[in-house]
PDB file of C-alpha atoms and ligand atoms in Angstrom:
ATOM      1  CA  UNK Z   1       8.524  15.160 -11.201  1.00  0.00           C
ATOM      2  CA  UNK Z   2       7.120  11.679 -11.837  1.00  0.00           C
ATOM      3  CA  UNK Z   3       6.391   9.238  -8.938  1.00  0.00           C
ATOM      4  CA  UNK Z   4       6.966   5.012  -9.734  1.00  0.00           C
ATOM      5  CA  UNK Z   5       6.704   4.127 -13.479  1.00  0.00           C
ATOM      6  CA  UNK Z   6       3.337   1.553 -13.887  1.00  0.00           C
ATOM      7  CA  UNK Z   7       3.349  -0.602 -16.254  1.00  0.00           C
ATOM      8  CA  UNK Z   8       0.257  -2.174 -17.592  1.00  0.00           C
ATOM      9  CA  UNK Z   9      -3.133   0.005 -17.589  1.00  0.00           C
ATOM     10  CA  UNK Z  10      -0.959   3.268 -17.073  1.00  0.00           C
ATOM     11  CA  UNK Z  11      -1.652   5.012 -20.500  1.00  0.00           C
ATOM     12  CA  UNK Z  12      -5.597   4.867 -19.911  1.00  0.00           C
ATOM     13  CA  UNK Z  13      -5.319   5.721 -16.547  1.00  0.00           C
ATOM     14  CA  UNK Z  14      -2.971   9.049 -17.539  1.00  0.00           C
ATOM     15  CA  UNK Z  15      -5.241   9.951 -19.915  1.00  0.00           C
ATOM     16  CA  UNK Z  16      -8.349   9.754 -18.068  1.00  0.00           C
ATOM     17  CA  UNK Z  17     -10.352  13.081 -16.518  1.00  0.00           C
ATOM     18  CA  UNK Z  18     -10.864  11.114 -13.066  1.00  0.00           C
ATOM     19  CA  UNK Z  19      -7.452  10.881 -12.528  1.00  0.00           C
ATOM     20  CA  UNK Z  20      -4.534  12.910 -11.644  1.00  0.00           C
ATOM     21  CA  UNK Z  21      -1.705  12.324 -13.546  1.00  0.00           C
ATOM     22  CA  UNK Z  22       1.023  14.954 -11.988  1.00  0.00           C
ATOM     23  CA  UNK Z  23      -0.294  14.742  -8.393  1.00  0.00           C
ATOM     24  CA  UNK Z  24       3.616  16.274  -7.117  1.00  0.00           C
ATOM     25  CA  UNK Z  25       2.355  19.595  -8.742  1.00  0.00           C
ATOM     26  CA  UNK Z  26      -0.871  19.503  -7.149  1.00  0.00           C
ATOM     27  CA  UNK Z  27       1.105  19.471  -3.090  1.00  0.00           C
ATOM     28  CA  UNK Z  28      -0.529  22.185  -1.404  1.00  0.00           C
ATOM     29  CA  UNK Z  29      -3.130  23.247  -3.501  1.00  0.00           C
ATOM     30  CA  UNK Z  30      -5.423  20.386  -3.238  1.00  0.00           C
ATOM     31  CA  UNK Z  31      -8.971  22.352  -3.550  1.00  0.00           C
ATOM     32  CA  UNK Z  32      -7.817  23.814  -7.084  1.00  0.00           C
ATOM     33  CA  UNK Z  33      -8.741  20.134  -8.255  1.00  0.00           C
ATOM     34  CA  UNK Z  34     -12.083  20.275  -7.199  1.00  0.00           C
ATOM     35  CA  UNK Z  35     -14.789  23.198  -8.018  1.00  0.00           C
ATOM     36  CA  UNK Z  36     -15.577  24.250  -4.063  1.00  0.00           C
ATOM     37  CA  UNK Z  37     -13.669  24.143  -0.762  1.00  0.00           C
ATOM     38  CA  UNK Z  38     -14.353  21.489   1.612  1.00  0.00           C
ATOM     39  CA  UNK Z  39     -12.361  19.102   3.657  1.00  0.00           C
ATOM     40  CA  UNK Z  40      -9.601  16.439   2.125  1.00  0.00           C
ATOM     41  CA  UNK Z  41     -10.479  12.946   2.561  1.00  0.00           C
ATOM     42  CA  UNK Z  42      -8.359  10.538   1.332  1.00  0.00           C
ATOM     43  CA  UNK Z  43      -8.388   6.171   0.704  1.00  0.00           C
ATOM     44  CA  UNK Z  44      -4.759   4.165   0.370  1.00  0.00           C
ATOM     45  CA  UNK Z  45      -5.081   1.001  -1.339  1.00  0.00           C
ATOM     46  CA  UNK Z  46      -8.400   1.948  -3.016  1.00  0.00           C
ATOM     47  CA  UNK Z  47      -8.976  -1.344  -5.119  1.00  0.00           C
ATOM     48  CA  UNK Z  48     -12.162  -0.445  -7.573  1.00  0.00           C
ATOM     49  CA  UNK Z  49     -13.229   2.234  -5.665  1.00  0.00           C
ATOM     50  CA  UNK Z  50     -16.917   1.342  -4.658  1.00  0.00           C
ATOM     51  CA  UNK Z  51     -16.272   2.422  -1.168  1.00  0.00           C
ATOM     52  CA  UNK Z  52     -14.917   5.827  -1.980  1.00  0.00           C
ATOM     53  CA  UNK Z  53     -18.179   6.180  -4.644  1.00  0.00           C
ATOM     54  CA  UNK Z  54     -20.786   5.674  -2.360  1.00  0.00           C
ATOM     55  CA  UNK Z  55     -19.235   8.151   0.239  1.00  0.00           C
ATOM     56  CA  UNK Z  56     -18.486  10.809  -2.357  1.00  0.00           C
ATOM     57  CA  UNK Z  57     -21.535  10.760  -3.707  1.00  0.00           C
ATOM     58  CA  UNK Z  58     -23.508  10.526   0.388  1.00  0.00           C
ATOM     59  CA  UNK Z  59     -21.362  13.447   1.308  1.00  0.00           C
ATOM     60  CA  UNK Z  60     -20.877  16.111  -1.271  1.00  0.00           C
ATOM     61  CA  UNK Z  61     -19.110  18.913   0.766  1.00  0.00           C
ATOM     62  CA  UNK Z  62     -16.300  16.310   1.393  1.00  0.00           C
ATOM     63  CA  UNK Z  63     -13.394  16.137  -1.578  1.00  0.00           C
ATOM     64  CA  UNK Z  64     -12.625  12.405  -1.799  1.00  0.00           C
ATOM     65  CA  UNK Z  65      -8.837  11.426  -3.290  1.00  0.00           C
ATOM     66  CA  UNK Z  66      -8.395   7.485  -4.096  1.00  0.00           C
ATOM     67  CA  UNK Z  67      -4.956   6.089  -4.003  1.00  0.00           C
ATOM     68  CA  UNK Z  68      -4.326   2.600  -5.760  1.00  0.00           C
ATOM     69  CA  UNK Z  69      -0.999   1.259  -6.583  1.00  0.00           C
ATOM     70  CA  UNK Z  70      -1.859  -0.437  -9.870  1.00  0.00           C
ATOM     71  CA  UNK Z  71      -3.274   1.117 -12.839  1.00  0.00           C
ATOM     72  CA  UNK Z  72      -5.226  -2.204 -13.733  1.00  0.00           C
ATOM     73  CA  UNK Z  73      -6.888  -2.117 -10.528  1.00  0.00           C
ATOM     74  CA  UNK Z  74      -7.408   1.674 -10.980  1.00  0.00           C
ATOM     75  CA  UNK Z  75      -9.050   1.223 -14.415  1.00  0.00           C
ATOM     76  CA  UNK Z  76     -12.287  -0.490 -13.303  1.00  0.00           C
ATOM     77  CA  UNK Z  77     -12.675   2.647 -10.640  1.00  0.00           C
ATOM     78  CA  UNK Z  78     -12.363   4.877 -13.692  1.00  0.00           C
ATOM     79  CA  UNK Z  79     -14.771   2.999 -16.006  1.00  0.00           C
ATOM     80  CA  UNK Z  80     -17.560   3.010 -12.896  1.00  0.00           C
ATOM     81  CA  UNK Z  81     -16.906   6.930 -12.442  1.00  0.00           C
ATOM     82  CA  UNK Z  82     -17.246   7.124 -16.704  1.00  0.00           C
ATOM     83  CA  UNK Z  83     -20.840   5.862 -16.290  1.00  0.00           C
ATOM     84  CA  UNK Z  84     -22.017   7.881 -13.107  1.00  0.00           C
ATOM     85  CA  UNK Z  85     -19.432  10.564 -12.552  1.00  0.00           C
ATOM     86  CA  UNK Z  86     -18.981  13.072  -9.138  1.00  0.00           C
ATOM     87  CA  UNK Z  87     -17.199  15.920  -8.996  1.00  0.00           C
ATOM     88  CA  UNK Z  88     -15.729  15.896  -5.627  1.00  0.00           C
ATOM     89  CA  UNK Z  89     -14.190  12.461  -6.645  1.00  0.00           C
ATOM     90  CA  UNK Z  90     -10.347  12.023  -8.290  1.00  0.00           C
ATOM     91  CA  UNK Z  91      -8.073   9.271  -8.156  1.00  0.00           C
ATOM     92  CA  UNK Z  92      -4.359   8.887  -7.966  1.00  0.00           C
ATOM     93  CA  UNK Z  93      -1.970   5.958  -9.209  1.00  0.00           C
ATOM     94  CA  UNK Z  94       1.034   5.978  -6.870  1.00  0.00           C
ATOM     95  CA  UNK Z  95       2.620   4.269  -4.291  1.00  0.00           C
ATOM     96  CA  UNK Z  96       1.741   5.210  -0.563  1.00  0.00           C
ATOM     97  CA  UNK Z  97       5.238   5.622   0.461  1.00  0.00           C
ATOM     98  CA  UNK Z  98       5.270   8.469  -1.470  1.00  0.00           C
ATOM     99  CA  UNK Z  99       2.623  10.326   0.231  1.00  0.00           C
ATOM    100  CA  UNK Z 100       4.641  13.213   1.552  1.00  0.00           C
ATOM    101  CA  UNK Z 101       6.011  14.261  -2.250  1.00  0.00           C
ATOM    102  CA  UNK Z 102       1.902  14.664  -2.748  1.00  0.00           C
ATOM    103  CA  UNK Z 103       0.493  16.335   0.634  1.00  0.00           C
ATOM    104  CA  UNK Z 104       1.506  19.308   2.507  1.00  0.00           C
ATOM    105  CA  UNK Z 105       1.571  19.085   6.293  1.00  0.00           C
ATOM    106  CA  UNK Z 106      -2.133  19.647   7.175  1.00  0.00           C
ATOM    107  CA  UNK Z 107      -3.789  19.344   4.122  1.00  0.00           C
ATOM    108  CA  UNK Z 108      -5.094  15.899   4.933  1.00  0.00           C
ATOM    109  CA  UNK Z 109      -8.529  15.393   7.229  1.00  0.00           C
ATOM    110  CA  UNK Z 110      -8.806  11.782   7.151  1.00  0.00           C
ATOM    111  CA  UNK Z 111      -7.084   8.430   5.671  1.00  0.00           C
ATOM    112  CA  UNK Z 112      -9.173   5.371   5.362  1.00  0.00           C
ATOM    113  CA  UNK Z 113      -7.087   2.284   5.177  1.00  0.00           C
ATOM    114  CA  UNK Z 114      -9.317  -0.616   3.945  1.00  0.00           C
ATOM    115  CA  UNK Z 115      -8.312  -4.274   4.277  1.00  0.00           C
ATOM    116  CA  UNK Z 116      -4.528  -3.198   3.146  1.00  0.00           C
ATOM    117  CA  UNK Z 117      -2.100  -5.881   2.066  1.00  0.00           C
ATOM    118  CA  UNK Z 118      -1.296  -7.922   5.187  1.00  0.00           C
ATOM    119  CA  UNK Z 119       2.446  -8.592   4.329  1.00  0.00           C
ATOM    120  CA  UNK Z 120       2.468 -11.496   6.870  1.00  0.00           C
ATOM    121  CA  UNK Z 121       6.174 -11.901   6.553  1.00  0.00           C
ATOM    122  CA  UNK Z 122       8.035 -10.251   9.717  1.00  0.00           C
ATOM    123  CA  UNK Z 123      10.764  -8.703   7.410  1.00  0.00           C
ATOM    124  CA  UNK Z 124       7.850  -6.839   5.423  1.00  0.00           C
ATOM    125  CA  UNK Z 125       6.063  -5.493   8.069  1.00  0.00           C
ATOM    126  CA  UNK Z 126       7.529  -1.499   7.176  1.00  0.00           C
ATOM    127  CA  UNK Z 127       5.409  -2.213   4.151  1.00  0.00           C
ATOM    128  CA  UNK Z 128       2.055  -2.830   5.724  1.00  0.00           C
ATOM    129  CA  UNK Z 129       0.049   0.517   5.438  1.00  0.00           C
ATOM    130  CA  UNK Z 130      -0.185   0.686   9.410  1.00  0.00           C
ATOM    131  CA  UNK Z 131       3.291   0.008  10.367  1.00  0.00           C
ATOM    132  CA  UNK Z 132       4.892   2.721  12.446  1.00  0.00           C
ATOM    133  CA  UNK Z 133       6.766   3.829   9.335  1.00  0.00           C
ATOM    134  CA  UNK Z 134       3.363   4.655   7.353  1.00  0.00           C
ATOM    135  CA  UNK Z 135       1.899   6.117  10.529  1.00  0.00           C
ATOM    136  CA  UNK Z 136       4.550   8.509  10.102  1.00  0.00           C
ATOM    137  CA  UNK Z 137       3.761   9.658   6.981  1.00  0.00           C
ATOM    138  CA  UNK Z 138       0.361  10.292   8.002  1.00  0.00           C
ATOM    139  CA  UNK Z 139       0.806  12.018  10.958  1.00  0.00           C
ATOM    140  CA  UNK Z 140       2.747  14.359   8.568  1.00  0.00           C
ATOM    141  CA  UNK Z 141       0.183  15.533   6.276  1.00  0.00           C
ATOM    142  CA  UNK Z 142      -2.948  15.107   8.447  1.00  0.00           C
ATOM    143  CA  UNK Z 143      -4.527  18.149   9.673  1.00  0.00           C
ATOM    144  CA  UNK Z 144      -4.658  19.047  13.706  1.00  0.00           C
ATOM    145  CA  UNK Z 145      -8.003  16.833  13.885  1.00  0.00           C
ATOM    146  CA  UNK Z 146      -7.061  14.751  11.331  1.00  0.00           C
ATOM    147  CA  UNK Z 147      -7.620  10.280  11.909  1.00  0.00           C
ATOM    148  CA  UNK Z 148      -7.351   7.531   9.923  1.00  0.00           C
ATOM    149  CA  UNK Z 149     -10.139   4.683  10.009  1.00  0.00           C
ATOM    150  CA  UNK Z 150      -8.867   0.721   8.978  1.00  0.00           C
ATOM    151  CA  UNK Z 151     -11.315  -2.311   8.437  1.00  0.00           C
ATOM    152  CA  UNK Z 152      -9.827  -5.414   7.600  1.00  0.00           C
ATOM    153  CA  UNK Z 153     -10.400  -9.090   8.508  1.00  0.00           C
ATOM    154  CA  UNK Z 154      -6.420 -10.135   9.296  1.00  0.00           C
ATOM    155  CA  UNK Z 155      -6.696 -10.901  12.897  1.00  0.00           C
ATOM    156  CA  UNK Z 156      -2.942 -10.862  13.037  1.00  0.00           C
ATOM    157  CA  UNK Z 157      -2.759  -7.558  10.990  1.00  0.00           C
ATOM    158  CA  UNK Z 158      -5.117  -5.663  13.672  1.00  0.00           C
ATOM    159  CA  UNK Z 159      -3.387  -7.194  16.280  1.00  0.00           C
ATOM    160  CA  UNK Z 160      -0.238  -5.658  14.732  1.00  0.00           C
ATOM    161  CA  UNK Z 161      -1.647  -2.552  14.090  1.00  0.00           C
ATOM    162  CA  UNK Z 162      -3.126  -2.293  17.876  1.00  0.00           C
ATOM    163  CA  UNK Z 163       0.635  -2.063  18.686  1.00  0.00           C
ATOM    164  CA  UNK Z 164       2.056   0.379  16.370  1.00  0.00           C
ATOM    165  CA  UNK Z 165      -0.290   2.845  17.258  1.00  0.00           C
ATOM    166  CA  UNK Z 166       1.377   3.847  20.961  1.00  0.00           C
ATOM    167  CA  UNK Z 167       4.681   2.837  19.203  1.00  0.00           C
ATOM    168  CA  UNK Z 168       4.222   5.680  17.045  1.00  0.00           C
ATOM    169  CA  UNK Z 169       2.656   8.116  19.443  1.00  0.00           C
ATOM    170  CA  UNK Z 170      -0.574   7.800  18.211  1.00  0.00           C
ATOM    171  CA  UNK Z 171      -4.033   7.393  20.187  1.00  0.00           C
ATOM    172  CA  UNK Z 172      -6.648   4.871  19.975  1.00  0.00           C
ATOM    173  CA  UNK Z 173     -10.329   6.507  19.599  1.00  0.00           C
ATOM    174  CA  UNK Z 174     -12.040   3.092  18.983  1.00  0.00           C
ATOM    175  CA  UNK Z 175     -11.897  -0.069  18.376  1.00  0.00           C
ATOM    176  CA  UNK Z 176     -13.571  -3.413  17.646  1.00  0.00           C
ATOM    177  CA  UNK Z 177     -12.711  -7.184  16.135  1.00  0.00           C
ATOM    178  CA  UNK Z 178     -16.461  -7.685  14.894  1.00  0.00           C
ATOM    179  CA  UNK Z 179     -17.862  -4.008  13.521  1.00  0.00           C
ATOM    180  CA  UNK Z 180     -21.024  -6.164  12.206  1.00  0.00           C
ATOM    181  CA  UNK Z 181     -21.820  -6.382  15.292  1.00  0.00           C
ATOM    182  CA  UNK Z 182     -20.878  -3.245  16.681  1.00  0.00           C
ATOM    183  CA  UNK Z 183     -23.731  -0.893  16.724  1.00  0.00           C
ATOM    184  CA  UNK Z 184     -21.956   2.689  17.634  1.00  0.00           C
ATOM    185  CA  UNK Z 185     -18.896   1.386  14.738  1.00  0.00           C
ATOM    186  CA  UNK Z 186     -21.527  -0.066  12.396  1.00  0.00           C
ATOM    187  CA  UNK Z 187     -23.702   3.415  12.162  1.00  0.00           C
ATOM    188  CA  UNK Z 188     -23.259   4.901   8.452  1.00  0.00           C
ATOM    189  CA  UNK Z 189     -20.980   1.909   7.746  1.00  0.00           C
ATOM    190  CA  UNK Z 190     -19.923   1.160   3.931  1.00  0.00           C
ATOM    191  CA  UNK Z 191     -19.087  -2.041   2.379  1.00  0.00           C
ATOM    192  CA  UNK Z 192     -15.852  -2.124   0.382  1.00  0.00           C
ATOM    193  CA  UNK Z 193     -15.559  -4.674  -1.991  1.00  0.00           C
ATOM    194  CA  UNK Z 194     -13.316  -7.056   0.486  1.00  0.00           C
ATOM    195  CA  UNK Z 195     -15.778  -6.273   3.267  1.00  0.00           C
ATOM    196  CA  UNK Z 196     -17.894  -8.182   1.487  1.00  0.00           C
ATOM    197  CA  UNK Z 197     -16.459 -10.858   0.385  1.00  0.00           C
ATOM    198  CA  UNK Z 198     -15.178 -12.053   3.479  1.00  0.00           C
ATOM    199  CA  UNK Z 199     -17.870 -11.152   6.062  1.00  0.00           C
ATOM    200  CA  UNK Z 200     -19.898 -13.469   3.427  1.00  0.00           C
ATOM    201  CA  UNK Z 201     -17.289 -16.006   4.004  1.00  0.00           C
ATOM    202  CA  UNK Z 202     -18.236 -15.359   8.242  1.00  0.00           C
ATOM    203  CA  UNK Z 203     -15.024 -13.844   8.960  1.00  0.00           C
ATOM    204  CA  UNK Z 204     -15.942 -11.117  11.546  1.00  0.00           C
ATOM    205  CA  UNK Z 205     -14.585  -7.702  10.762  1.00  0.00           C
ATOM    206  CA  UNK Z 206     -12.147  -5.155  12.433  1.00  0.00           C
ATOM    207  CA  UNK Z 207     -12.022  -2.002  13.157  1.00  0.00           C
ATOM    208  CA  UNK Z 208     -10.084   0.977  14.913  1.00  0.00           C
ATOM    209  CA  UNK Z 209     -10.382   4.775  14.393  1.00  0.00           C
ATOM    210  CA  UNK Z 210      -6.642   6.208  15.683  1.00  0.00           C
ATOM    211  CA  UNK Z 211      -4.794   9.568  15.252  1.00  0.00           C
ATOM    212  CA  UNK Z 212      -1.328  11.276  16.100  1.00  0.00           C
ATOM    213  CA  UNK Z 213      -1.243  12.770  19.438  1.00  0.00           C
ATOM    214  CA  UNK Z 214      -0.585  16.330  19.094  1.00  0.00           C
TER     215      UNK Z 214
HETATM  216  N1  SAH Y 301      -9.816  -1.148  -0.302  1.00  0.00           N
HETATM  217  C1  SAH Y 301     -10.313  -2.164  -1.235  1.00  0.00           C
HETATM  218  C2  SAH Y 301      -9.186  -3.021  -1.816  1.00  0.00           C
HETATM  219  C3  SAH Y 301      -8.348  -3.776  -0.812  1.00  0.00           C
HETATM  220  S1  SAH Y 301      -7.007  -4.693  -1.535  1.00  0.00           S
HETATM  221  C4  SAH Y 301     -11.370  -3.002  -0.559  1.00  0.00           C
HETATM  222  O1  SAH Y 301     -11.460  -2.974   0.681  1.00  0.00           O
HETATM  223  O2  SAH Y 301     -12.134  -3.671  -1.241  1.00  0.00           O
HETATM  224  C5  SAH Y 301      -5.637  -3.624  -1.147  1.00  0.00           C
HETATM  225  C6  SAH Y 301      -5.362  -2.629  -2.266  1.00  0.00           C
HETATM  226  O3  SAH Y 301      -4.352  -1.743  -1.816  1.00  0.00           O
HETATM  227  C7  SAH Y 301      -4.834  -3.268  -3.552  1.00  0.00           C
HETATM  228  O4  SAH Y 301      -5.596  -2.814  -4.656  1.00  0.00           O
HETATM  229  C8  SAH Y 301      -3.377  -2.789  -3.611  1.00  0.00           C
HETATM  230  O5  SAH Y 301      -2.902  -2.626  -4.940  1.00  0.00           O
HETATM  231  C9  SAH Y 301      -3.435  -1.463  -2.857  1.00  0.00           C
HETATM  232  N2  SAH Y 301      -2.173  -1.070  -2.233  1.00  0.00           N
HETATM  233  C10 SAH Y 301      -1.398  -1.840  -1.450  1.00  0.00           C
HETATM  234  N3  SAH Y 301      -0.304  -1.186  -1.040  1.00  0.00           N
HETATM  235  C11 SAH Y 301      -0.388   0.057  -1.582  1.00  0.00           C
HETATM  236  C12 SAH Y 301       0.460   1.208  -1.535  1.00  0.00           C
HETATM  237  N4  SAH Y 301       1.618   1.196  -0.864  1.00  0.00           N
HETATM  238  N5  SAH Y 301       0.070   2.308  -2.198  1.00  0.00           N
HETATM  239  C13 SAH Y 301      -1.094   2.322  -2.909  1.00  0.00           C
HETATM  240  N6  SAH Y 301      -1.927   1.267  -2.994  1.00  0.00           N
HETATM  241  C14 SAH Y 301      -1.583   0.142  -2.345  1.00  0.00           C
END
């Protein structure tokens, strides 16, 4: 079965080794992709990927799974991994709503959400990737101990977030509207590309760590 047509991009991204082309056939068999066991951690909305390199290649027991949207974005991430590439690293072009056709309940240990689309209109907000509707999805494929972890610099998206968490029956673990200046939230902190840019710009940075109560 074959998840959203992309246009664009999409033939170099199918063809490339990095990235999974069929990830529907892959749904509960995961660690066949990768050449040892370890734990499943996944990023939605993974832009170019710089984030998801520099923990892949910090923590090699962990299998890292990037999930972008657009192939064009996708293609830079793949033309980074070309020159310095890590085998418990594989991307996947799809759209996020579609996360249960991919997952199996459990199979997921943690989500990282990284300054998602803010979708600022109230008759969009099922589309942002923390709205109770996502959380759902989530909660469905993320093992017993599973959490996600979001950064972004939308006050109004945190703020939104904050409230879907209880409205989905999820817990707070931590939180914080300036993580620069955090120094438990900060430890072993990595930049993603948009981190960057706008904490260089001064706006301060959030962050929560939440999961489904079981
Ligand atoms: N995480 C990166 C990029 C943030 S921009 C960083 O922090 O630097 C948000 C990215 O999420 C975009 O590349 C967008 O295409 C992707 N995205 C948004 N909604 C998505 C969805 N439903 N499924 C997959 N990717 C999505």
């Amino acid at each position: 079965m074959r998840l959203r047509n992309i246009p664009g991009a999409g033939e170099a991204v199918e063809k490339s080794p990095y990235c999974i082309s069929d990830p529907v056939s892959y749904r509960g068999r995961w660690q066949d992709v990768f050449p040892s066991p370890g734990p499943l951690h996944i990023e939605i909305g993974m832009g170019k990927g710089r984030f998801l390199m520099e923990l892949a290649s910090l923590h090699p027991g962990i299998r890292y799974l990037g999930v972008e949207r657009y192939s064009s974005v996708l293609l830079r991430a793949l033309q980074k991994m070309e020159q310095a590439p890590l085998l418990n690293l594989k991307f996947l072009c799809m759209d996020a709503a579609d996360l249960l056709l991919v997952f199996s309940p459990g199979e997921v240990s943690r989500i990282y959400l990284n300054f998602s689309d803010p979708w600022p209109k109230d008759r969009h907000a099922r589309r942002r990737l923390t709205s109770r509707q996502f959380l759902e999805r989530y909660a469905a494929v993320l093992s017993e101990d599973g959490q996600i972890e979001f950064k972004t610099d939308n006050q109004d998206l945190f703020t939104f977030s904050l409230e879907e968490i209880p409205a989905a029956g999820w817990k707070l673990l931590a939180s914080t509207r300036d993580l620069h200046h955090d120094p438990v939230l900060m430890e072993g902190n990595i930049m993603t590309e948009y981190e960057e840019k706008f904490s260089s710009l001064g706006n301060p940075i959030c962050k929560l760590i939440a999961a489904p109560e079981r």
